[in-house]
Amino acid sequence: MRKILISGGSRGIGAACVRAFCAAGDAVAFLYRENDEAAAAVAAQTGAVAIRADITDRRAVDAALEQVREALGEIDVLVNCAGIGQIKLFTDLTDGDWHRMLDTHLSGAFYLCRALIPAMIRRGGGRIVNVGSMWGKTGASCEVHYSTAKAGLRGMTMALAKELGPSNITVNCIEPGLIDTEMNAALDEQTRSALCEETPLCRIGTPEDVAVAVMFFASEQASFITGQMLGVDGGYAI
Ligand code: NAD
């Protein structure tokens, strides 16, 4: 049975990944930041282990990983999915906005990868799947810090893929387009339909659309694919 760790599994795309891996018979643990009720509901529904930890805090990550190891043992597949969104003019961004964004998407992935990779190397392989964004490829107005963080994940994906290939660890990145989750709850109807109109497949994506792609990169069948970015965006970023 594969052991899977997913950051940001309490809702949205991460929760869809938890459900998909559990349905495939894998043993799953997930991290989340604050909504105990949502996390408990996902855990009860799937049998996954929910652990509350802020991934921007390295000590909290280390403590959470102790719990993960107690519950599951060493991890075969890491999915870096936890994330936050914020829409703000670049010139209005505070130091806090900037650091929170980079710490969540980049430092969080860094802490988790650094802690889990040694055991993957010892065990002869593993899979890392990062969840980026199409905005990391194209850039989004009023989301410069978010776009910067997601572009950083592209670099991390490619560089880590090169470094870890000889250890039989693949590293890939999913780049979703607009997906129907609570992260986008603040978007008004006009913006949502404008984004739909610009999407060749003419719809907003579902968390399950993204989970399918995560499952593929994590699968045995994808063993010769590494360092790749895969858009799950209905064709928006073509
Ligand atoms: P969401 O807001 O529904 O869920 C975010 C999850 O991340 C939650 O479980 C939350 O607890 C967790 N999280 C946030 N900060 C954390 C922290 N510091 N420590 C631990 N956990 C933390 O978001 P979503 O829409 O499901 O997005 C998931 C990922 O997909 C994010 O990385 C996001 O940037 C990316 N993404 C989303 C969309 C979209 O349209 N929804 C598009 C492209 C990329």
JSON list of N, CA and C in Angstrom, two decimals, residues 6-23 26 28-33 35-51 182 207-208:
[
{"chain": "A", "resi": 6, "resn": "ILE", "atom": "N", "xyz": [-0.48, 14.72, 1.64]},
{"chain": "A", "resi": 6, "resn": "ILE", "atom": "CA", "xyz": [-1.01, 15.84, 0.85]},
{"chain": "A", "resi": 6, "resn": "ILE", "atom": "C", "xyz": [-1.09, 17.08, 1.75]},
{"chain": "A", "resi": 7, "resn": "SER", "atom": "N", "xyz": [-0.45, 18.17, 1.35]},
{"chain": "A", "resi": 7, "resn": "SER", "atom": "CA", "xyz": [-0.64, 19.41, 2.13]},
{"chain": "A", "resi": 7, "resn": "SER", "atom": "C", "xyz": [-1.89, 20.10, 1.60]},
{"chain": "A", "resi": 8, "resn": "GLY", "atom": "N", "xyz": [-2.64, 20.71, 2.52]},
{"chain": "A", "resi": 8, "resn": "GLY", "atom": "CA", "xyz": [-3.87, 21.41, 2.10]},
{"chain": "A", "resi": 8, "resn": "GLY", "atom": "C", "xyz": [-4.98, 20.46, 1.72]},
{"chain": "A", "resi": 9, "resn": "GLY", "atom": "N", "xyz": [-5.18, 19.41, 2.53]},
{"chain": "A", "resi": 9, "resn": "GLY", "atom": "CA", "xyz": [-6.17, 18.39, 2.17]},
{"chain": "A", "resi": 9, "resn": "GLY", "atom": "C", "xyz": [-7.55, 18.59, 2.77]},
{"chain": "A", "resi": 10, "resn": "SER", "atom": "N", "xyz": [-7.75, 19.69, 3.50]},
{"chain": "A", "resi": 10, "resn": "SER", "atom": "CA", "xyz": [-9.03, 19.82, 4.20]},
{"chain": "A", "resi": 10, "resn": "SER", "atom": "C", "xyz": [-10.17, 20.29, 3.29]},
{"chain": "A", "resi": 11, "resn": "ARG", "atom": "N", "xyz": [-9.84, 20.82, 2.13]},
{"chain": "A", "resi": 11, "resn": "ARG", "atom": "CA", "xyz": [-10.91, 21.29, 1.23]},
{"chain": "A", "resi": 11, "resn": "ARG", "atom": "C", "xyz": [-10.38, 21.46, -0.19]},
{"chain": "A", "resi": 12, "resn": "GLY", "atom": "N", "xyz": [-11.27, 21.78, -1.08]},
{"chain": "A", "resi": 12, "resn": "GLY", "atom": "CA", "xyz": [-10.90, 22.11, -2.45]},
{"chain": "A", "resi": 12, "resn": "GLY", "atom": "C", "xyz": [-10.13, 21.01, -3.17]},
{"chain": "A", "resi": 13, "resn": "ILE", "atom": "N", "xyz": [-9.09, 21.40, -3.88]},
{"chain": "A", "resi": 13, "resn": "ILE", "atom": "CA", "xyz": [-8.32, 20.47, -4.70]},
{"chain": "A", "resi": 13, "resn": "ILE", "atom": "C", "xyz": [-7.63, 19.41, -3.84]},
{"chain": "A", "resi": 14, "resn": "GLY", "atom": "N", "xyz": [-7.07, 19.85, -2.71]},
{"chain": "A", "resi": 14, "resn": "GLY", "atom": "CA", "xyz": [-6.39, 18.90, -1.82]},
{"chain": "A", "resi": 14, "resn": "GLY", "atom": "C", "xyz": [-7.35, 17.82, -1.31]},
{"chain": "A", "resi": 15, "resn": "ALA", "atom": "N", "xyz": [-8.56, 18.23, -0.94]},
{"chain": "A", "resi": 15, "resn": "ALA", "atom": "CA", "xyz": [-9.55, 17.25, -0.45]},
{"chain": "A", "resi": 15, "resn": "ALA", "atom": "C", "xyz": [-9.94, 16.28, -1.56]},
{"chain": "A", "resi": 16, "resn": "ALA", "atom": "N", "xyz": [-10.04, 16.78, -2.80]},
{"chain": "A", "resi": 16, "resn": "ALA", "atom": "CA", "xyz": [-10.34, 15.88, -3.93]},
{"chain": "A", "resi": 16, "resn": "ALA", "atom": "C", "xyz": [-9.21, 14.87, -4.11]},
{"chain": "A", "resi": 17, "resn": "CYS", "atom": "N", "xyz": [-7.97, 15.32, -3.90]},
{"chain": "A", "resi": 17, "resn": "CYS", "atom": "CA", "xyz": [-6.82, 14.40, -3.99]},
{"chain": "A", "resi": 17, "resn": "CYS", "atom": "C", "xyz": [-6.89, 13.36, -2.86]},
{"chain": "A", "resi": 18, "resn": "VAL", "atom": "N", "xyz": [-7.22, 13.80, -1.65]},
{"chain": "A", "resi": 18, "resn": "VAL", "atom": "CA", "xyz": [-7.35, 12.84, -0.54]},
{"chain": "A", "resi": 18, "resn": "VAL", "atom": "C", "xyz": [-8.38, 11.77, -0.91]},
{"chain": "A", "resi": 19, "resn": "ARG", "atom": "N", "xyz": [-9.53, 12.21, -1.42]},
{"chain": "A", "resi": 19, "resn": "ARG", "atom": "CA", "xyz": [-10.59, 11.25, -1.78]},
{"chain": "A", "resi": 19, "resn": "ARG", "atom": "C", "xyz": [-10.12, 10.30, -2.87]},
{"chain": "A", "resi": 20, "resn": "ALA", "atom": "N", "xyz": [-9.42, 10.84, -3.87]},
{"chain": "A", "resi": 20, "resn": "ALA", "atom": "CA", "xyz": [-9.00, 10.00, -5.01]},
{"chain": "A", "resi": 20, "resn": "ALA", "atom": "C", "xyz": [-7.97, 8.95, -4.56]},
{"chain": "A", "resi": 21, "resn": "PHE", "atom": "N", "xyz": [-6.98, 9.36, -3.77]},
{"chain": "A", "resi": 21, "resn": "PHE", "atom": "CA", "xyz": [-5.96, 8.40, -3.33]},
{"chain": "A", "resi": 21, "resn": "PHE", "atom": "C", "xyz": [-6.59, 7.35, -2.40]},
{"chain": "A", "resi": 22, "resn": "CYS", "atom": "N", "xyz": [-7.46, 7.80, -1.50]},
{"chain": "A", "resi": 22, "resn": "CYS", "atom": "CA", "xyz": [-8.11, 6.84, -0.58]},
{"chain": "A", "resi": 22, "resn": "CYS", "atom": "C", "xyz": [-8.94, 5.84, -1.38]},
{"chain": "A", "resi": 23, "resn": "ALA", "atom": "N", "xyz": [-9.66, 6.34, -2.38]},
{"chain": "A", "resi": 23, "resn": "ALA", "atom": "CA", "xyz": [-10.51, 5.44, -3.19]},
{"chain": "A", "resi": 23, "resn": "ALA", "atom": "C", "xyz": [-9.65, 4.43, -3.94]},
{"chain": "A", "resi": 26, "resn": "ASP", "atom": "N", "xyz": [-4.91, 3.71, -1.27]},
{"chain": "A", "resi": 26, "resn": "ASP", "atom": "CA", "xyz": [-3.66, 4.18, -0.65]},
{"chain": "A", "resi": 26, "resn": "ASP", "atom": "C", "xyz": [-3.90, 4.63, 0.79]},
{"chain": "A", "resi": 28, "resn": "VAL", "atom": "N", "xyz": [-3.40, 7.50, 3.37]},
{"chain": "A", "resi": 28, "resn": "VAL", "atom": "CA", "xyz": [-3.25, 8.94, 3.14]},
{"chain": "A", "resi": 28, "resn": "VAL", "atom": "C", "xyz": [-3.25, 9.73, 4.45]},
{"chain": "A", "resi": 29, "resn": "ALA", "atom": "N", "xyz": [-2.32, 10.68, 4.55]},
{"chain": "A", "resi": 29, "resn": "ALA", "atom": "CA", "xyz": [-2.38, 11.69, 5.61]},
{"chain": "A", "resi": 29, "resn": "ALA", "atom": "C", "xyz": [-2.41, 13.04, 4.93]},
{"chain": "A", "resi": 30, "resn": "PHE", "atom": "N", "xyz": [-3.07, 14.00, 5.56]},
{"chain": "A", "resi": 30, "resn": "PHE", "atom": "CA", "xyz": [-3.05, 15.35, 4.99]},
{"chain": "A", "resi": 30, "resn": "PHE", "atom": "C", "xyz": [-2.86, 16.40, 6.06]},
{"chain": "A", "resi": 31, "resn": "LEU", "atom": "N", "xyz": [-2.27, 17.52, 5.64]},
{"chain": "A", "resi": 31, "resn": "LEU", "atom": "CA", "xyz": [-2.05, 18.67, 6.52]},
{"chain": "A", "resi": 31, "resn": "LEU", "atom": "C", "xyz": [-3.04, 19.76, 6.15]},
{"chain": "A", "resi": 32, "resn": "TYR", "atom": "N", "xyz": [-3.40, 20.56, 7.14]},
{"chain": "A", "resi": 32, "resn": "TYR", "atom": "CA", "xyz": [-4.28, 21.70, 6.88]},
{"chain": "A", "resi": 32, "resn": "TYR", "atom": "C", "xyz": [-3.94, 22.77, 7.89]},
{"chain": "A", "resi": 33, "resn": "ARG", "atom": "N", "xyz": [-4.44, 24.01, 7.63]},
{"chain": "A", "resi": 33, "resn": "ARG", "atom": "CA", "xyz": [-4.02, 25.12, 8.48]},
{"chain": "A", "resi": 33, "resn": "ARG", "atom": "C", "xyz": [-4.95, 25.37, 9.66]},
{"chain": "A", "resi": 35, "resn": "ASN", "atom": "N", "xyz": [-9.11, 24.92, 9.62]},
{"chain": "A", "resi": 35, "resn": "ASN", "atom": "CA", "xyz": [-10.52, 24.55, 9.72]},
{"chain": "A", "resi": 35, "resn": "ASN", "atom": "C", "xyz": [-10.66, 23.09, 10.19]},
{"chain": "A", "resi": 36, "resn": "ASP", "atom": "N", "xyz": [-10.69, 22.92, 11.53]},
{"chain": "A", "resi": 36, "resn": "ASP", "atom": "CA", "xyz": [-10.73, 21.56, 12.11]},
{"chain": "A", "resi": 36, "resn": "ASP", "atom": "C", "xyz": [-11.96, 20.79, 11.65]},
{"chain": "A", "resi": 37, "resn": "GLU", "atom": "N", "xyz": [-13.08, 21.51, 11.55]},
{"chain": "A", "resi": 37, "resn": "GLU", "atom": "CA", "xyz": [-14.34, 20.84, 11.21]},
{"chain": "A", "resi": 37, "resn": "GLU", "atom": "C", "xyz": [-14.29, 20.25, 9.79]},
{"chain": "A", "resi": 38, "resn": "ALA", "atom": "N", "xyz": [-13.81, 21.07, 8.84]},
{"chain": "A", "resi": 38, "resn": "ALA", "atom": "CA", "xyz": [-13.72, 20.60, 7.45]},
{"chain": "A", "resi": 38, "resn": "ALA", "atom": "C", "xyz": [-12.74, 19.43, 7.37]},
{"chain": "A", "resi": 39, "resn": "ALA", "atom": "N", "xyz": [-11.62, 19.54, 8.09]},
{"chain": "A", "resi": 39, "resn": "ALA", "atom": "CA", "xyz": [-10.61, 18.47, 8.05]},
{"chain": "A", "resi": 39, "resn": "ALA", "atom": "C", "xyz": [-11.18, 17.18, 8.63]},
{"chain": "A", "resi": 40, "resn": "ALA", "atom": "N", "xyz": [-11.91, 17.31, 9.75]},
{"chain": "A", "resi": 40, "resn": "ALA", "atom": "CA", "xyz": [-12.48, 16.12, 10.39]},
{"chain": "A", "resi": 40, "resn": "ALA", "atom": "C", "xyz": [-13.50, 15.46, 9.45]},
{"chain": "A", "resi": 41, "resn": "ALA", "atom": "N", "xyz": [-14.24, 16.28, 8.72]},
{"chain": "A", "resi": 41, "resn": "ALA", "atom": "CA", "xyz": [-15.24, 15.72, 7.80]},
{"chain": "A", "resi": 41, "resn": "ALA", "atom": "C", "xyz": [-14.56, 14.92, 6.68]},
{"chain": "A", "resi": 42, "resn": "VAL", "atom": "N", "xyz": [-13.47, 15.47, 6.12]},
{"chain": "A", "resi": 42, "resn": "VAL", "atom": "CA", "xyz": [-12.75, 14.75, 5.05]},
{"chain": "A", "resi": 42, "resn": "VAL", "atom": "C", "xyz": [-12.15, 13.46, 5.62]},
{"chain": "A", "resi": 43, "resn": "ALA", "atom": "N", "xyz": [-11.59, 13.56, 6.84]},
{"chain": "A", "resi": 43, "resn": "ALA", "atom": "CA", "xyz": [-10.98, 12.36, 7.45]},
{"chain": "A", "resi": 43, "resn": "ALA", "atom": "C", "xyz": [-12.04, 11.29, 7.70]},
{"chain": "A", "resi": 44, "resn": "ALA", "atom": "N", "xyz": [-13.20, 11.70, 8.21]},
{"chain": "A", "resi": 44, "resn": "ALA", "atom": "CA", "xyz": [-14.26, 10.73, 8.52]},
{"chain": "A", "resi": 44, "resn": "ALA", "atom": "C", "xyz": [-14.78, 10.06, 7.24]},
{"chain": "A", "resi": 45, "resn": "GLN", "atom": "N", "xyz": [-14.87, 10.87, 6.20]},
{"chain": "A", "resi": 45, "resn": "GLN", "atom": "CA", "xyz": [-15.40, 10.37, 4.93]},
{"chain": "A", "resi": 45, "resn": "GLN", "atom": "C", "xyz": [-14.44, 9.38, 4.24]},
{"chain": "A", "resi": 46, "resn": "THR", "atom": "N", "xyz": [-13.14, 9.60, 4.43]},
{"chain": "A", "resi": 46, "resn": "THR", "atom": "CA", "xyz": [-12.15, 8.86, 3.63]},
{"chain": "A", "resi": 46, "resn": "THR", "atom": "C", "xyz": [-11.31, 7.87, 4.42]},
{"chain": "A", "resi": 47, "resn": "GLY", "atom": "N", "xyz": [-11.19, 8.10, 5.73]},
{"chain": "A", "resi": 47, "resn": "GLY", "atom": "CA", "xyz": [-10.27, 7.28, 6.53]},
{"chain": "A", "resi": 47, "resn": "GLY", "atom": "C", "xyz": [-8.86, 7.83, 6.52]},
{"chain": "A", "resi": 48, "resn": "ALA", "atom": "N", "xyz": [-8.65, 8.99, 5.89]},
{"chain": "A", "resi": 48, "resn": "ALA", "atom": "CA", "xyz": [-7.32, 9.61, 5.89]},
{"chain": "A", "resi": 48, "resn": "ALA", "atom": "C", "xyz": [-7.02, 10.19, 7.28]},
{"chain": "A", "resi": 49, "resn": "VAL", "atom": "N", "xyz": [-5.74, 10.40, 7.54]},
{"chain": "A", "resi": 49, "resn": "VAL", "atom": "CA", "xyz": [-5.31, 10.98, 8.82]},
{"chain": "A", "resi": 49, "resn": "VAL", "atom": "C", "xyz": [-5.14, 12.49, 8.63]},
{"chain": "A", "resi": 50, "resn": "ALA", "atom": "N", "xyz": [-5.85, 13.28, 9.43]},
{"chain": "A", "resi": 50, "resn": "ALA", "atom": "CA", "xyz": [-5.79, 14.74, 9.32]},
{"chain": "A", "resi": 50, "resn": "ALA", "atom": "C", "xyz": [-4.87, 15.30, 10.39]},
{"chain": "A", "resi": 51, "resn": "ILE", "atom": "N", "xyz": [-3.93, 16.14, 9.99]},
{"chain": "A", "resi": 51, "resn": "ILE", "atom": "CA", "xyz": [-3.00, 16.73, 10.96]},
{"chain": "A", "resi": 51, "resn": "ILE", "atom": "C", "xyz": [-2.94, 18.23, 10.73]},
{"chain": "A", "resi": 182, "resn": "GLU", "atom": "N", "xyz": [-13.38, 27.05, -2.67]},
{"chain": "A", "resi": 182, "resn": "GLU", "atom": "CA", "xyz": [-13.62, 28.21, -1.80]},
{"chain": "A", "resi": 182, "resn": "GLU", "atom": "C", "xyz": [-12.58, 29.32, -2.01]},
{"chain": "A", "resi": 207, "resn": "PRO", "atom": "N", "xyz": [-12.41, 20.36, -8.70]},
{"chain": "A", "resi": 207, "resn": "PRO", "atom": "CA", "xyz": [-11.26, 19.80, -7.97]},
{"chain": "A", "resi": 207, "resn": "PRO", "atom": "C", "xyz": [-10.91, 18.40, -8.46]},
{"chain": "A", "resi": 208, "resn": "GLU", "atom": "N", "xyz": [-11.93, 17.65, -8.88]},
{"chain": "A", "resi": 208, "resn": "GLU", "atom": "CA", "xyz": [-11.69, 16.28, -9.38]},
{"chain": "A", "resi": 208, "resn": "GLU", "atom": "C", "xyz": [-10.90, 16.30, -10.68]}
]
